[in-house]
Short mmCIF file of C-alpha atoms and ligand atoms in Angstrom, two decimals:
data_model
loop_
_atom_site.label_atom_id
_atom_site.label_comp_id
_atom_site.label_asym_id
_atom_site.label_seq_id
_atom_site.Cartn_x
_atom_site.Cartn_y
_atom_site.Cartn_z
CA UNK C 1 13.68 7.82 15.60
CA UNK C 2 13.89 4.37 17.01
CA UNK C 3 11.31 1.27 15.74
CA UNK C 4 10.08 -1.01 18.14
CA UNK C 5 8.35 -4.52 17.47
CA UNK C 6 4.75 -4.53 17.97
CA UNK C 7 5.79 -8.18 19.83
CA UNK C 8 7.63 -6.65 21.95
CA UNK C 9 8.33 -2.71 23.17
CA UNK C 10 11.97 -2.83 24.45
CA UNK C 11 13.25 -4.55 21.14
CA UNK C 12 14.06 -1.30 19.32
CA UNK C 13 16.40 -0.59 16.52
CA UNK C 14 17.36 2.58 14.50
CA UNK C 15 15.31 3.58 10.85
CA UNK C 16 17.96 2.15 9.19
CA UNK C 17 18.07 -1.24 10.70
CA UNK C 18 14.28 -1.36 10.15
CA UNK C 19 14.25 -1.03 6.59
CA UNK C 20 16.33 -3.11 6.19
CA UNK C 21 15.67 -6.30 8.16
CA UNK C 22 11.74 -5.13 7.51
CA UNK C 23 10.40 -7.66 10.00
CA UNK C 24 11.97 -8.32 13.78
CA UNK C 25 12.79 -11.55 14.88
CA UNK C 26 10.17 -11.92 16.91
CA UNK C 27 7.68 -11.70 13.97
CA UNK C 28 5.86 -8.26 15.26
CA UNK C 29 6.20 -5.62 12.84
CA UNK C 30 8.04 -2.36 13.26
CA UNK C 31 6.02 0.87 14.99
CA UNK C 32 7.72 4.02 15.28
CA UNK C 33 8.79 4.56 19.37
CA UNK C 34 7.10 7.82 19.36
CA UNK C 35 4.01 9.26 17.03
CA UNK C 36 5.15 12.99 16.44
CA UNK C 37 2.50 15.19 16.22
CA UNK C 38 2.59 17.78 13.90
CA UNK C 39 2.06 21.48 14.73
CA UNK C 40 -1.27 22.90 14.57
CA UNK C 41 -0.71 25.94 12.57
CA UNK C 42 0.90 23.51 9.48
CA UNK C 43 -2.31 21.11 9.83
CA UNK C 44 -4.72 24.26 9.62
CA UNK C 45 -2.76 25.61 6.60
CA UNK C 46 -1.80 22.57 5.03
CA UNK C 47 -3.54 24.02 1.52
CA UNK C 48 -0.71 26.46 1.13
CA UNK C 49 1.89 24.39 0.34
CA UNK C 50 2.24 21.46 -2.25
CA UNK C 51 2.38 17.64 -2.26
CA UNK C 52 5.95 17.36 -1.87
CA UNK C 53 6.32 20.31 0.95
CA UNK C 54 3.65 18.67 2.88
CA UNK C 55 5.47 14.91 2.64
CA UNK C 56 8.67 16.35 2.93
CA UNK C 57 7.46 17.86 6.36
CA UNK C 58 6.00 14.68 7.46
CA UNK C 59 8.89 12.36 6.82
CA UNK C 60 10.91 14.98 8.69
CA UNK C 61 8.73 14.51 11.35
CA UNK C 62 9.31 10.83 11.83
CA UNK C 63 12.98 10.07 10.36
CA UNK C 64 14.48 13.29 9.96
CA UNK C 65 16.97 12.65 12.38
CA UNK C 66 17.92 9.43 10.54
CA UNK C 67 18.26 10.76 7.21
CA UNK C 68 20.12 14.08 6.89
CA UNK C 69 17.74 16.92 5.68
CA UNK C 70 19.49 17.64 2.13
CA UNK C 71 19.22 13.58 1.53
CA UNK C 72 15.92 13.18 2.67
CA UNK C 73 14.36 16.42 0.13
CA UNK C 74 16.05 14.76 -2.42
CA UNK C 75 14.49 11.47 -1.90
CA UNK C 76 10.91 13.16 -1.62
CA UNK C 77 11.31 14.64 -4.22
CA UNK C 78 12.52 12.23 -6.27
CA UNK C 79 10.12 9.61 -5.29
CA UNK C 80 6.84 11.85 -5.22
CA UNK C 81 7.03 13.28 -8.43
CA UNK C 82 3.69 12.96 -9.61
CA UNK C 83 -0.05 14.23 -8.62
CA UNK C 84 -2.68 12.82 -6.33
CA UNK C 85 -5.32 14.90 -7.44
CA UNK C 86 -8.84 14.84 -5.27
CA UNK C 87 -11.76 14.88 -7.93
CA UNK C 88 -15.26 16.18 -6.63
CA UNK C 89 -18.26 13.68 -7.79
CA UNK C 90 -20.75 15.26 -6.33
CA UNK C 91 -21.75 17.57 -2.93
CA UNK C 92 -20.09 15.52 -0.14
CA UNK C 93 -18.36 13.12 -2.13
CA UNK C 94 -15.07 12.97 -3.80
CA UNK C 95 -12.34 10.17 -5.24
CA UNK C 96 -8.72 10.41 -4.34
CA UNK C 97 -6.78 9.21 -7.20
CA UNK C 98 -3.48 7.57 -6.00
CA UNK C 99 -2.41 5.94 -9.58
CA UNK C 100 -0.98 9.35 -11.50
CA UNK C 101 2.56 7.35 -10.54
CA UNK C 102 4.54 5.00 -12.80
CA UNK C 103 2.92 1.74 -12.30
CA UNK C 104 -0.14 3.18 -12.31
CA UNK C 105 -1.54 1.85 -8.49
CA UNK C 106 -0.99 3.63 -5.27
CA UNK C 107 1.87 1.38 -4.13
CA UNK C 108 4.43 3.53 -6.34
CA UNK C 109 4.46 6.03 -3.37
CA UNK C 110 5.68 3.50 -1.38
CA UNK C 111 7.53 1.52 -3.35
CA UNK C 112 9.74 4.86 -4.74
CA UNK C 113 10.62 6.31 -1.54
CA UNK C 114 11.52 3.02 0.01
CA UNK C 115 13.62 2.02 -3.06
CA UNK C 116 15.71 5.14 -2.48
CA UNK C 117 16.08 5.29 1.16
CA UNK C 118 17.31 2.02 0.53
CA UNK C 119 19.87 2.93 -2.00
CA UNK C 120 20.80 6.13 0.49
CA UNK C 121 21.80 3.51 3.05
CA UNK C 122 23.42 0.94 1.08
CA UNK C 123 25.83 3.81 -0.67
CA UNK C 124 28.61 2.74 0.67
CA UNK C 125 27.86 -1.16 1.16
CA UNK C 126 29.26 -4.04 -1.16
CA UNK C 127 27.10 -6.42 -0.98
CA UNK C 128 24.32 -6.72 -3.49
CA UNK C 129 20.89 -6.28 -1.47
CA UNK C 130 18.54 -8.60 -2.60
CA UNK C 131 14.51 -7.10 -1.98
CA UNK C 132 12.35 -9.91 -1.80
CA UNK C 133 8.97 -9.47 -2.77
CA UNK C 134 5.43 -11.34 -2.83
CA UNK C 135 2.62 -9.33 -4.61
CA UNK C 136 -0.90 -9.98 -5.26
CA UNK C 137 -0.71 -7.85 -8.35
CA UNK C 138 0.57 -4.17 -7.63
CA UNK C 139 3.27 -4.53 -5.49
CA UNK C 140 5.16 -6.07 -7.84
CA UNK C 141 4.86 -3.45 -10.63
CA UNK C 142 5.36 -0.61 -7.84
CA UNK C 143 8.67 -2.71 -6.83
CA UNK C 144 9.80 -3.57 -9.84
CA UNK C 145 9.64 0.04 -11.36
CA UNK C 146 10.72 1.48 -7.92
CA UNK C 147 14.14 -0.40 -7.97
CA UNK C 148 14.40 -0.96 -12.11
CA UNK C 149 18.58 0.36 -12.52
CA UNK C 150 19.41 0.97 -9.23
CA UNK C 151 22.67 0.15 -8.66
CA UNK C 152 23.41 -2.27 -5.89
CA UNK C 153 20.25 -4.26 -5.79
CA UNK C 154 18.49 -6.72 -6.96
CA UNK C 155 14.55 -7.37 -7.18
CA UNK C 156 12.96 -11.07 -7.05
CA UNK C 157 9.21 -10.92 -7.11
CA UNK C 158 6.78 -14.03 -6.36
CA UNK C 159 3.89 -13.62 -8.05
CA UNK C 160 0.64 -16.25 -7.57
CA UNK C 161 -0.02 -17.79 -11.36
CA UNK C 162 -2.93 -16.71 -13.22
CA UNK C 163 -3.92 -14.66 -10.67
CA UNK C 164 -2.63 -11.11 -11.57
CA UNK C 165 -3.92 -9.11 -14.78
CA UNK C 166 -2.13 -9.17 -17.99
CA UNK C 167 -0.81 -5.96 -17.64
CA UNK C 168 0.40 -6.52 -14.14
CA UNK C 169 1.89 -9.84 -15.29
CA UNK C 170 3.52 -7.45 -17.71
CA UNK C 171 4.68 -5.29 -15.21
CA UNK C 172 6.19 -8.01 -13.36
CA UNK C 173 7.95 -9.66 -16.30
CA UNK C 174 9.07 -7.67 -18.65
CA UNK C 175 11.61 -5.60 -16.89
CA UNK C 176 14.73 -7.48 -17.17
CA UNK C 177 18.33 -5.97 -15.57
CA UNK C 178 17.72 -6.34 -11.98
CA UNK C 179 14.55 -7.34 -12.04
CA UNK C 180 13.47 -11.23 -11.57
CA UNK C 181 9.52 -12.71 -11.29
CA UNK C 182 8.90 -15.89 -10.12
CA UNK C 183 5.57 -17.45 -11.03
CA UNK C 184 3.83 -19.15 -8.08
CA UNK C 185 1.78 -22.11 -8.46
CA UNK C 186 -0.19 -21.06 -5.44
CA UNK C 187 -2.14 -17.74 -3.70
CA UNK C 188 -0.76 -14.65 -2.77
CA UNK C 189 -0.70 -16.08 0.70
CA UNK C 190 1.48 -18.87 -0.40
CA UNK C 191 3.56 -16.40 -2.42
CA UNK C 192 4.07 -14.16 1.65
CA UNK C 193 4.87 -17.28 3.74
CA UNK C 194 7.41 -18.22 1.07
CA UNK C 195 9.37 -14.35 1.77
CA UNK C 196 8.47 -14.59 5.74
CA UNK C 197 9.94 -17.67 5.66
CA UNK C 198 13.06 -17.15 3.56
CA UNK C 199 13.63 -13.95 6.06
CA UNK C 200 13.59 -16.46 8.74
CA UNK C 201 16.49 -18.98 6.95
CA UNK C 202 19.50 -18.43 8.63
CA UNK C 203 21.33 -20.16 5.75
CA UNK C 204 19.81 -17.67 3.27
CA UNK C 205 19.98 -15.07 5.68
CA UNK C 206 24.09 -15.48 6.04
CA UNK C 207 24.36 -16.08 2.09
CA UNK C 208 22.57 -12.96 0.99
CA UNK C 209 21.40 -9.22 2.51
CA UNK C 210 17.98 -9.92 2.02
CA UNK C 211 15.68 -7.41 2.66
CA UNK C 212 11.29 -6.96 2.20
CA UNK C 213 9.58 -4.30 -0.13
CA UNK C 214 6.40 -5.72 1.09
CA UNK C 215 3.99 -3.18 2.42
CA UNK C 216 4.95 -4.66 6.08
CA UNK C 217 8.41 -2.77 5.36
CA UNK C 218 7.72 0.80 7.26
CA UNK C 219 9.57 2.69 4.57
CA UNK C 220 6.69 1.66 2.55
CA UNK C 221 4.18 2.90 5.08
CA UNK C 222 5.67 6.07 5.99
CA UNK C 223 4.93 7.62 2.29
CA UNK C 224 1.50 6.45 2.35
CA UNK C 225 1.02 8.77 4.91
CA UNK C 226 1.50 11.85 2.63
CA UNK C 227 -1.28 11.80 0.62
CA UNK C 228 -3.96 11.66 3.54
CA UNK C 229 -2.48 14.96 4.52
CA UNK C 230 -2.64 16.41 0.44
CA UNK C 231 -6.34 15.14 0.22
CA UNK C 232 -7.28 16.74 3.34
CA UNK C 233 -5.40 19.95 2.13
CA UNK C 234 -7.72 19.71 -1.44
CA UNK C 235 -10.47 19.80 0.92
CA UNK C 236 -9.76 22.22 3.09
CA UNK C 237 -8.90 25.10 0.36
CA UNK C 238 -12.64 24.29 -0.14
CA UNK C 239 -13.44 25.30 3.25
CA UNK C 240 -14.24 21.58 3.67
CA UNK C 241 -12.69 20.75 7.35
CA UNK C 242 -15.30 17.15 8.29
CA UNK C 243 -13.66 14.49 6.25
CA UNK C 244 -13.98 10.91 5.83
CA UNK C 245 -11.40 8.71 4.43
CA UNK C 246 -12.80 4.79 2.68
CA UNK C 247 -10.01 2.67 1.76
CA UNK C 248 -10.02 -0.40 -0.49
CA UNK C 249 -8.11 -2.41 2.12
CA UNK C 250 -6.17 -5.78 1.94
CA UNK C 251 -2.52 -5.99 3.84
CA UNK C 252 -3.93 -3.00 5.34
CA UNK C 253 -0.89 -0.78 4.81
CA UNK C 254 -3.00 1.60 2.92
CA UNK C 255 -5.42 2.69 5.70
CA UNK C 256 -2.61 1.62 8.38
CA UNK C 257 -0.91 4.88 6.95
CA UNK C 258 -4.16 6.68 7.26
CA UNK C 259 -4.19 6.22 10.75
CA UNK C 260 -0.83 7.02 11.63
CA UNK C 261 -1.59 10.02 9.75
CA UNK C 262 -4.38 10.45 12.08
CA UNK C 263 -2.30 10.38 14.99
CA UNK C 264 0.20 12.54 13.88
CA UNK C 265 -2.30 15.32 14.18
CA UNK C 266 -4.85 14.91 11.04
CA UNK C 267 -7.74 15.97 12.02
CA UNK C 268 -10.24 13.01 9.95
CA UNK C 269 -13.43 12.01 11.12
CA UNK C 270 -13.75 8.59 10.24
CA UNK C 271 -12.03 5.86 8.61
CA UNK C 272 -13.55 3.45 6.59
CA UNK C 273 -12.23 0.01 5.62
CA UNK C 274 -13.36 -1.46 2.53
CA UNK C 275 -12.93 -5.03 1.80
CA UNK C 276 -13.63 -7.82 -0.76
CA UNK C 277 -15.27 -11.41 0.20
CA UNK C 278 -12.14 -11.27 2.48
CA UNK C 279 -13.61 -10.09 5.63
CA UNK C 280 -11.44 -11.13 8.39
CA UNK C 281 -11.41 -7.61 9.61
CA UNK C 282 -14.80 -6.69 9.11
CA UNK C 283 -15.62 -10.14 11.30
CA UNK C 284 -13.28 -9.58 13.54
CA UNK C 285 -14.98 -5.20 14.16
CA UNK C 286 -17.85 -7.11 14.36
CA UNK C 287 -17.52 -10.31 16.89
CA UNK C 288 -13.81 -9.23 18.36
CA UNK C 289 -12.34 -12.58 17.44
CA UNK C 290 -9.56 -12.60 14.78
CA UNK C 291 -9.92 -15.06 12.76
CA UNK C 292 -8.20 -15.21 10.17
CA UNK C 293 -9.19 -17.22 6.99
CA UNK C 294 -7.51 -18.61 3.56
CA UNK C 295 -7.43 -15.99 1.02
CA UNK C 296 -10.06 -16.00 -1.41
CA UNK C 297 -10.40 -14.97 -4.72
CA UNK C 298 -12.08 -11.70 -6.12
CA UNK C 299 -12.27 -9.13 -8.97
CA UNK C 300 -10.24 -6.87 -6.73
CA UNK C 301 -7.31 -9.31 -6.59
CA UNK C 302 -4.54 -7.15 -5.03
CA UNK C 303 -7.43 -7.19 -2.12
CA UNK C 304 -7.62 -11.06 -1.93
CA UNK C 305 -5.91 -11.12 1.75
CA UNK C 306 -7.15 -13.90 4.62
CA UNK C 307 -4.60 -12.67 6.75
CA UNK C 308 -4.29 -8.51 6.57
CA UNK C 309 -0.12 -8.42 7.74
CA UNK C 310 -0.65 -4.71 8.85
CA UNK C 311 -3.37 -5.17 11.14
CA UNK C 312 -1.46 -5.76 14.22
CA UNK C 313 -0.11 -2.02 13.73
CA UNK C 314 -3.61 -0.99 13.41
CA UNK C 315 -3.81 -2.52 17.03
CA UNK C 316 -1.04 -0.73 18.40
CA UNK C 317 -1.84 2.43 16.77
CA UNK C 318 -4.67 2.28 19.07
CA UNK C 319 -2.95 1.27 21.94
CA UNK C 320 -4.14 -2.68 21.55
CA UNK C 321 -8.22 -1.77 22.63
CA UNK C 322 -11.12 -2.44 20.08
CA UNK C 323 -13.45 -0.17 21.69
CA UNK C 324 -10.97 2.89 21.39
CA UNK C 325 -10.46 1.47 17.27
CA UNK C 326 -13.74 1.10 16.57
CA UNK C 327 -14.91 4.86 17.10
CA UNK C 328 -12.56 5.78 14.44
CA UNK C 329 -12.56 2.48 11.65
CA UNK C 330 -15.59 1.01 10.11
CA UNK C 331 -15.54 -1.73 8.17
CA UNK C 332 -17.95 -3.24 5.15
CA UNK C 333 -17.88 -6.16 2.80
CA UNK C 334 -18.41 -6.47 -0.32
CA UNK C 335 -18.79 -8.93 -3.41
CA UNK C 336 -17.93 -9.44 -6.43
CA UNK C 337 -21.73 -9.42 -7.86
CA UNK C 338 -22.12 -6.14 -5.58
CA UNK C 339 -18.34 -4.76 -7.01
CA UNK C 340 -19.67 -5.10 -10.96
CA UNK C 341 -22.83 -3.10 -10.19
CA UNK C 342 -21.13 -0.57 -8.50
CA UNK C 343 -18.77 -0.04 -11.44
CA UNK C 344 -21.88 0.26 -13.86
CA UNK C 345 -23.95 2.85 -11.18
CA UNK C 346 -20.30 4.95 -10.88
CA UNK C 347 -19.90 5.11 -15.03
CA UNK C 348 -23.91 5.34 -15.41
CA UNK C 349 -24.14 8.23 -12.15
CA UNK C 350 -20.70 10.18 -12.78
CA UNK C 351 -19.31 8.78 -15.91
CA UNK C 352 -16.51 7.68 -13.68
CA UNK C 353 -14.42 4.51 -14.26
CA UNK C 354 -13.40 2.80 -10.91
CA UNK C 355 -11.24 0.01 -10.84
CA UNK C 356 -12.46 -2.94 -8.90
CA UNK C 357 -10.59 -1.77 -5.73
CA UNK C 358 -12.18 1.44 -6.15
CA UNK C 359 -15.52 0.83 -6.85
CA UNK C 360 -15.58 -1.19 -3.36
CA UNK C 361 -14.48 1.71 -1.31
CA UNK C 362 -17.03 3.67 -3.04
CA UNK C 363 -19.74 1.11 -1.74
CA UNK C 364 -18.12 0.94 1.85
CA UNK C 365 -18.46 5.36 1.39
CA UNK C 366 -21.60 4.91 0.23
CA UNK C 367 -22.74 2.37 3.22
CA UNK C 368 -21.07 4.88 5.79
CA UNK C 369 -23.09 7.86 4.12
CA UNK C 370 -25.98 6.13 4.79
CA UNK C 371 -25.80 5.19 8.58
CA UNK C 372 -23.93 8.56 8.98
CA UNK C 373 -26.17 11.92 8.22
CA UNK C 374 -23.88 15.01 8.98
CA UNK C 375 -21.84 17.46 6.94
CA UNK C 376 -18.88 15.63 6.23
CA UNK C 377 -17.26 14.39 3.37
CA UNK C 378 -16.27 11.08 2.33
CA UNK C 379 -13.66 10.78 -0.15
CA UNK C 380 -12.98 7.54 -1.76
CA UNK C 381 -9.55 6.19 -2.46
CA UNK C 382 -8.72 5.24 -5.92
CA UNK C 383 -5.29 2.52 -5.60
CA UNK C 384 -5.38 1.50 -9.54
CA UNK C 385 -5.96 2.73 -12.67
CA UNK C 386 -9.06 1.14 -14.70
CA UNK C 387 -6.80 -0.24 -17.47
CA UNK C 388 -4.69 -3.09 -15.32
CA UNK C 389 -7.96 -4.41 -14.69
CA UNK C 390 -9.53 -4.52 -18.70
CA UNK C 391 -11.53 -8.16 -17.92
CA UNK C 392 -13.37 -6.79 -15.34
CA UNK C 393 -15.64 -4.13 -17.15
CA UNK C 394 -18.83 -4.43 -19.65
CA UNK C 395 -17.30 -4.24 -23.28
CA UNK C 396 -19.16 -0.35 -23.45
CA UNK C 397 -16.96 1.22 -20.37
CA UNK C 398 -14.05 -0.91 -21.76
CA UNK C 399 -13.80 1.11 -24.67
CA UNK C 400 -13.81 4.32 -22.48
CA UNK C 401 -10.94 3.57 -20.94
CA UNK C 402 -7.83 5.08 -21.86
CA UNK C 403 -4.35 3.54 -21.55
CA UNK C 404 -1.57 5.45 -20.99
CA UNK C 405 1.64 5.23 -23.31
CA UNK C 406 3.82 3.63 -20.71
CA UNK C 407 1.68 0.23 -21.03
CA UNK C 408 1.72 0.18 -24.50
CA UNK C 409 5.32 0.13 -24.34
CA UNK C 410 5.34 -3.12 -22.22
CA UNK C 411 3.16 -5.13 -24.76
CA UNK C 412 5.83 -5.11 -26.78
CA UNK C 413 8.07 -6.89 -24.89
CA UNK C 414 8.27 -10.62 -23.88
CA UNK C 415 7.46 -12.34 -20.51
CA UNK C 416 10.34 -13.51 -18.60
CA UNK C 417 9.23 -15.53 -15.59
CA UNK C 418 10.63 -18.83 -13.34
CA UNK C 419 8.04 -21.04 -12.56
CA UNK C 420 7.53 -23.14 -9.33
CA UNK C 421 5.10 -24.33 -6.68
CA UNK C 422 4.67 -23.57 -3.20
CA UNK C 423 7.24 -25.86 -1.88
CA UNK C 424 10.08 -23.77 0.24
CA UNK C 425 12.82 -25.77 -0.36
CA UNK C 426 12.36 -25.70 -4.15
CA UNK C 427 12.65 -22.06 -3.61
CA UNK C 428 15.50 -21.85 -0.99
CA UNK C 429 17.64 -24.04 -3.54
CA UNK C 430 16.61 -21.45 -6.55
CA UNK C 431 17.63 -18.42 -4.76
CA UNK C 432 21.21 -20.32 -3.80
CA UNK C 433 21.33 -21.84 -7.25
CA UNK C 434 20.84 -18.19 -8.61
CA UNK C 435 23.67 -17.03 -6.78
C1 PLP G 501 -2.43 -3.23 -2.76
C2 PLP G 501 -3.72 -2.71 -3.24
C3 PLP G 501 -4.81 -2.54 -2.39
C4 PLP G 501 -4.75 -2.94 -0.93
O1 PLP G 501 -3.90 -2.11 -0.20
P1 PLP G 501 -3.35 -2.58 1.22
O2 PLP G 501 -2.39 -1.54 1.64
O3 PLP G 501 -2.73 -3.92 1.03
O4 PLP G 501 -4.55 -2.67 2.11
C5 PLP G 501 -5.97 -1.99 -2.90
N1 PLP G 501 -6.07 -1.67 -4.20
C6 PLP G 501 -5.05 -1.83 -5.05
C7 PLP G 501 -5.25 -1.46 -6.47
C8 PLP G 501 -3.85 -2.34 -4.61
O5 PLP G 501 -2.84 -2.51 -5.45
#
């Protein structure tokens, strides 16, 4: 499969060259040339086979011409080895829980099968590879775990101060080996134009093989595709065939994947996209201008995006025309007095603990159910765990929560984190001084 840039069609390079240089020169972002869609037969049966049969089918589908087959069923494997489990709530409305994975959030499916199609390709190279990465909370932990001990890398994470949880900030700091955080005084926003524009230093560029683990990096995006497919399987060994997807959205790599999974051939109804007070795209569905704004912040911080990087593959996904988008994404706001109530109605309605990010897709579902009367169902994505989020919830479904062993662990340890501003050169001269 060859990757074009959505800038600019006849600019295309190999999977591997993709991954690796994660954004083109010319800015765009990288689309695969072709959508493959899958056959019919494995969509209408796709509740006979598992989680990792399904994505090991899909990836096939887009790079399995890149990566040979024994290679790439390892890496599947290997990187989805945990459960995405669909949970009924109640008729016509379910939660999709993506954070069964190490780090607890969604992003391990990306981060894990991106961290070892990177170490498949970099095998036999000598120089260190040095993943860059700016995270608004999740990423980072995703990363961090993704890459922790793999040989041949190294891992420096920008993280925006005092804006992540404790136990992301202990995600991100305690990891040590080849793991680095940098503390940003600054917003997630400041943290990605510091990355974009080290990847566009041709100093740092000729010093280092830099490379992205950002969610614009389509290794990340292609494994986000898998789960769409395993939801809609849950469903369908229900008999369940009318589905709606809502997705807590803020890069938009998350529902990005959901369409592309929706062009390869899944058969959804609807997609919705659920945002915090950050509404560029639900302005921009609404008045076709896009206009993007400065981040702002929210409860759901790893939502707290102004300026969504993915949503320009959205656009090509759907061929560049709003009318054609807009049959098949919503999108709702929400804030953070609406995102506390709808925590309290979830625990008080279903005894079910949402996350911030969670809790807003179920108000975007719930909006959608509302306008929409038919027989579908609307499943909810869940990208977090409750417990990274602990400052968020009433005192009463505080206590409910449990927290798995693998954070206790980190509390343990000590933070280890460089400190600067938003200033590029500062940074430019750590990363050579760090050499
Ligand atoms: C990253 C993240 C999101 C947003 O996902 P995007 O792919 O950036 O839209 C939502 N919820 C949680 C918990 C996240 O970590």
């Amino acid at each position: 499969m060859l990757f074009y840039s959505t800038n600019n069609k006849d600019l295309r390079v190999p999977f591997q060259e993709a991954v690796f240089n994660s954004l083109p020169a010319d800015r765009g972002l990288y689309m695969p040339e072709t959508i493959p869609v899958l056959d019919a037969y494995f969509i209408q049966n796709l509740h006979r086979y598992s989680l990792q049969e399904i994505a090991y089918t899909v990836a096939k589908a887009l790079i399995g011409e890149d990566i040979p087959e024994a290679d790439l069923h390892r890496i599947v494997y290997e990187a989805i080895d945990f459960d995405a489990p669909v949970r009924p709530l109640d008729s016509g409305l379910a939660v999709l829980e993506l954070f069964h994975g190490p780090s607890l959030a969604f992003k391990d499916f990306g981060a894990r099968f991106m961290s070892r199609v990177m170490a498949h390709f970099s095998a036999e190279g000598s120089q260190v590879l040095d993943v860059l990465v700016a995270t608004s909370g999740d990423t980072g932990g995703a990363v961090a775990l993704g890459f922790l001990g793999v040989p041949g890398t190294r891992v420096t994470i920008l993280y925006p101060k005092g804006k992540v949880s404790p136990i992301q900030e202990l995600q991100l700091t305690t990891n040590g080996q080849n793991i680095r955080a940098i503390e940003i005084d600054g917003t997630f926003d400041d943290c990605q134009a510091l990355v974009k524009e080290a990847f566009n230093d041709r100093e740092l560029q000729s010093v280092f093989r830099l490379t992205s683990a950002n969610s614009i990096n389509i290794a990340r995006l292609i494994p986000q595709t898998f789960y769409y497919f395993h939801a809609y399987a849950q469903l369908l060994a229900q008999g369940i065939k009318d589905v709606v997807f809502s997705v807590p959205s803020g890069n938009f790599g998350n529902i990005g994947a959901g369409l592309l999974a929706f062009k390869m051939g899944l058969p959804v109804q609807h997609f919705v996209a659920a945002t915090n007070a950050n509404d560029t795209v639900p302005r921009f569905l609404e008045s076709g201008l896009y206009e993007p704004r400065p981040s702002v912040q929210t409860l759901a911080n790893a939502m707290d995006v102004g300026n969504p990087s993915n949503w320009v593959r959205i656009m090509d996904l759907f061929g560049n025309d709003l009318a054609a988008l807009k049959q098949t994404v919503s999108s709702f706001t929400f804030t953070d007095a609406d995102t506390r109530e709808a925590i309290r109605t979830l625990y008080d309605r279903y005894s079910y603990i949402a996350c911030p990010h969670t809790a807003i897709a179920w108000l975007a579902a719930e909006t959608y159910r509302r306008q929409h009367k038919g027989n579908f169902a609307t499943v909810f994505l869940s990208t977090a765990h409750p417990c990274k989020f602990p400052e968020v919830f009433p005192p009463e479904i505080a206590a409910q929560i449990t927290v798995p062993a693998q954070v206790n662990v980190l509390q343990r340890r000590a933070k280890e984190a460089i400190g600067l501003d938003m200033d590029y050169e500062r940074f430019k001269n750590y990363l050579l001084g760090a050499r």
